[in-house]
Short mmCIF file of C-alpha atoms in Angstrom, two decimals:
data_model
loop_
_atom_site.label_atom_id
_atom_site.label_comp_id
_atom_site.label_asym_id
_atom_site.label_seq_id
_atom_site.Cartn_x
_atom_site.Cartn_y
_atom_site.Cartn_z
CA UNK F 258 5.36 26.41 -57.24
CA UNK F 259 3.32 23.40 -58.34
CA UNK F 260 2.62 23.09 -62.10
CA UNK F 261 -0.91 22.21 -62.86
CA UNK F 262 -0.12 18.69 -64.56
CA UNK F 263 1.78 17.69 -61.55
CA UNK F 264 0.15 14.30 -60.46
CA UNK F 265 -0.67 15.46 -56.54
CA UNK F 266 1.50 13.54 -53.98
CA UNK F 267 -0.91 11.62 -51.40
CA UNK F 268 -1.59 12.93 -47.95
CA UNK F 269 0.70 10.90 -45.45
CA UNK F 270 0.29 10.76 -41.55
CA UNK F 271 3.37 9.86 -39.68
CA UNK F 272 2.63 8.13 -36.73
CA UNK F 273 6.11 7.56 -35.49
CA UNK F 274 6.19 10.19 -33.26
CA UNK F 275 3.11 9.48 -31.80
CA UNK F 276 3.74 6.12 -30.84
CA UNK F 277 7.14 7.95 -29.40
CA UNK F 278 4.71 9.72 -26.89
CA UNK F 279 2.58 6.70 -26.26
CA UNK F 280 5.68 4.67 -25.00
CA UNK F 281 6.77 7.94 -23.12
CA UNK F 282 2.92 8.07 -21.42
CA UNK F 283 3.18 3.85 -21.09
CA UNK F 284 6.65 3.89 -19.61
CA UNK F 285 5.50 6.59 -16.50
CA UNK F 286 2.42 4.77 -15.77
CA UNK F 287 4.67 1.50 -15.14
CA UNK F 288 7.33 3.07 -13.17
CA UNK F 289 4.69 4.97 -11.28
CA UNK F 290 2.81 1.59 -10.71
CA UNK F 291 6.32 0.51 -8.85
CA UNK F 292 5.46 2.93 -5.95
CA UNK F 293 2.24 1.71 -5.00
CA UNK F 294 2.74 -1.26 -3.53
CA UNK F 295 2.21 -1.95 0.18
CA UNK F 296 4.58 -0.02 1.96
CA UNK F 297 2.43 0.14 5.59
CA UNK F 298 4.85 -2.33 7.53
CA UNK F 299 8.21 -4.17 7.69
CA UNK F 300 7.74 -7.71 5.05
CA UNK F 301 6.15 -10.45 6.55
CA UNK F 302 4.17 -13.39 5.25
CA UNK F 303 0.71 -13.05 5.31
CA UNK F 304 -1.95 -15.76 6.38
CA UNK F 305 -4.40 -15.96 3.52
CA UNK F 306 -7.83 -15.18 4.19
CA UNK F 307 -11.07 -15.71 1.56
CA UNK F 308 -12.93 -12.86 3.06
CA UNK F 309 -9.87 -10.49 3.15
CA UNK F 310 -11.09 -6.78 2.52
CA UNK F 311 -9.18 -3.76 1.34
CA UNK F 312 -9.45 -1.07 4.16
CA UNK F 313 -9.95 2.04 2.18
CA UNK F 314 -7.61 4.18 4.77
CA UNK F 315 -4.62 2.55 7.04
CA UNK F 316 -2.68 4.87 9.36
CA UNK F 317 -1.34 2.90 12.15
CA UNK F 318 0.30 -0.21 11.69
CA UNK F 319 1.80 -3.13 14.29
CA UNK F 320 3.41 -5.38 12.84
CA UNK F 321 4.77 -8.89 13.83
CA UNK F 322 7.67 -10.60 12.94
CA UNK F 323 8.06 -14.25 12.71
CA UNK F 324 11.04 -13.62 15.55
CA UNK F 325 8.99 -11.81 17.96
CA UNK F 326 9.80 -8.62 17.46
CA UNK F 327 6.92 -5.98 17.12
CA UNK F 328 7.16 -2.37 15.04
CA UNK F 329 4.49 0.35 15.13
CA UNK F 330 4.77 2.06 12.30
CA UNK F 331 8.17 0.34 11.21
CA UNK F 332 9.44 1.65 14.72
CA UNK F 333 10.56 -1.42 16.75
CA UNK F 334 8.70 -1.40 19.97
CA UNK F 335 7.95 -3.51 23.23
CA UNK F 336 4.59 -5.12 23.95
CA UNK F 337 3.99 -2.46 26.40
CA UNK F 338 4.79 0.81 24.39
CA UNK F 339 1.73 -0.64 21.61
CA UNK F 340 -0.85 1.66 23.67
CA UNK F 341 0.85 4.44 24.49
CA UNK F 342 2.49 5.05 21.50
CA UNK F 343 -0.73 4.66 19.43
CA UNK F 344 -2.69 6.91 21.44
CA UNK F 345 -0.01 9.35 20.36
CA UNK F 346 -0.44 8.72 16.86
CA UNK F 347 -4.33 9.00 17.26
CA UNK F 348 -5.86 12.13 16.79
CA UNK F 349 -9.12 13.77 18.11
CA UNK F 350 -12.23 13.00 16.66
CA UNK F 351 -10.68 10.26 13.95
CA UNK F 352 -11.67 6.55 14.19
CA UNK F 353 -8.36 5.28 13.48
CA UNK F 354 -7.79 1.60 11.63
CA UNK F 355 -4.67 -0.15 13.59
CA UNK F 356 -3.68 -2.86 10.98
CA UNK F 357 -1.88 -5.68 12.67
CA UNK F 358 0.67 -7.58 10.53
CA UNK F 359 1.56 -10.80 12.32
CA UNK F 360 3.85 -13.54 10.29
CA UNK F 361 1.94 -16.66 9.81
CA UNK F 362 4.61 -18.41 11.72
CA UNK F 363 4.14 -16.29 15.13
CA UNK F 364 2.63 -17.20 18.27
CA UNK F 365 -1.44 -16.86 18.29
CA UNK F 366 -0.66 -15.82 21.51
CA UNK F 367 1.14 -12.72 20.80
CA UNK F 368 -0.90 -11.52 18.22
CA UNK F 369 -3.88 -11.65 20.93
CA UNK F 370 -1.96 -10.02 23.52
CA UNK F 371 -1.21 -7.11 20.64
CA UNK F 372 -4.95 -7.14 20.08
CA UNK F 373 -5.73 -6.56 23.67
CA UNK F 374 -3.18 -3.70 23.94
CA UNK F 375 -5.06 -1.32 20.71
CA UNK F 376 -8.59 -2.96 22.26
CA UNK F 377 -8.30 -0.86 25.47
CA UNK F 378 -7.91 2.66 23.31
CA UNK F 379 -11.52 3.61 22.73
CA UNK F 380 -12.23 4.94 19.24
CA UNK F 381 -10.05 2.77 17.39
CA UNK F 382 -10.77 0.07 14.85
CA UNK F 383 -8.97 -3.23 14.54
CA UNK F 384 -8.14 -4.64 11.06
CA UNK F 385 -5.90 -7.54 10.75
CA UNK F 386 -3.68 -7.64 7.19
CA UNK F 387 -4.08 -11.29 5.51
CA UNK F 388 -3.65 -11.55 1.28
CA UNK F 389 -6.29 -13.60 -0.72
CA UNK F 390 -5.51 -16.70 -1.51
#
């Protein structure tokens, strides 16, 4: 019971919990930012590009490794599987984007032999993955 010539204690707002939440909220949004990084193909280095884009939706992926070796969907593969095995990954009535990954260091030559294999399935678009610079 207060007694009337009590001098009445001040209002206080503890904000210590609060900032206990906002650490909580700031802590998922950074561990949650660790999972969406570029996880379409096996790590290669890029070629850097001023004009690279963003492709708003990537499905199919051929990558390139500075050895030679060629995955489709981090699935090693031979030259001659690339068509067959992305007209199996193709589905009807989608325009597909096949994003080739090729190592700076390989061979023009392979990447336009890879670029001749998705170029004979009709329907499909061609992106190739560079960073910006």
């Amino acid at each position: 019971m207060r007694v009337p010539n009590d001098p009445e204690t001040p209002l206080q707002v503890n904000i210590v919990p609060m900032i206990d939440v906002v650490f909580a909220i700031l802590t998922f949004f950074i561990v949650s930012t660790l999972f969406l990084g570029r996880t379409e193909g096996l790590p290669v280095n890029l070629p850097k590009a001023a004009t690279a884009k963003t492709q708003a939706q990537t499905r199919i992926t051929i990558t390139i490794q500075p050895n030679g070796n060629l995955a489709l969907n981090k699935q090693p593969v031979q030259l001659d599987q690339i068509k067959p095995g992305v007209e199996s990954l193709v589905k009807i009535n989608q325009q597909p984007v096949v994003v080739i990954n090729a190592d700076e260091r390989v061979a023009h030559g392979q990447v336009v032999a890879v670029m001749d294999q998705v170029k004979q399935i009709p329907g499909v678009k061609m992106a190739i993955a560079t960073k910006r610079p």
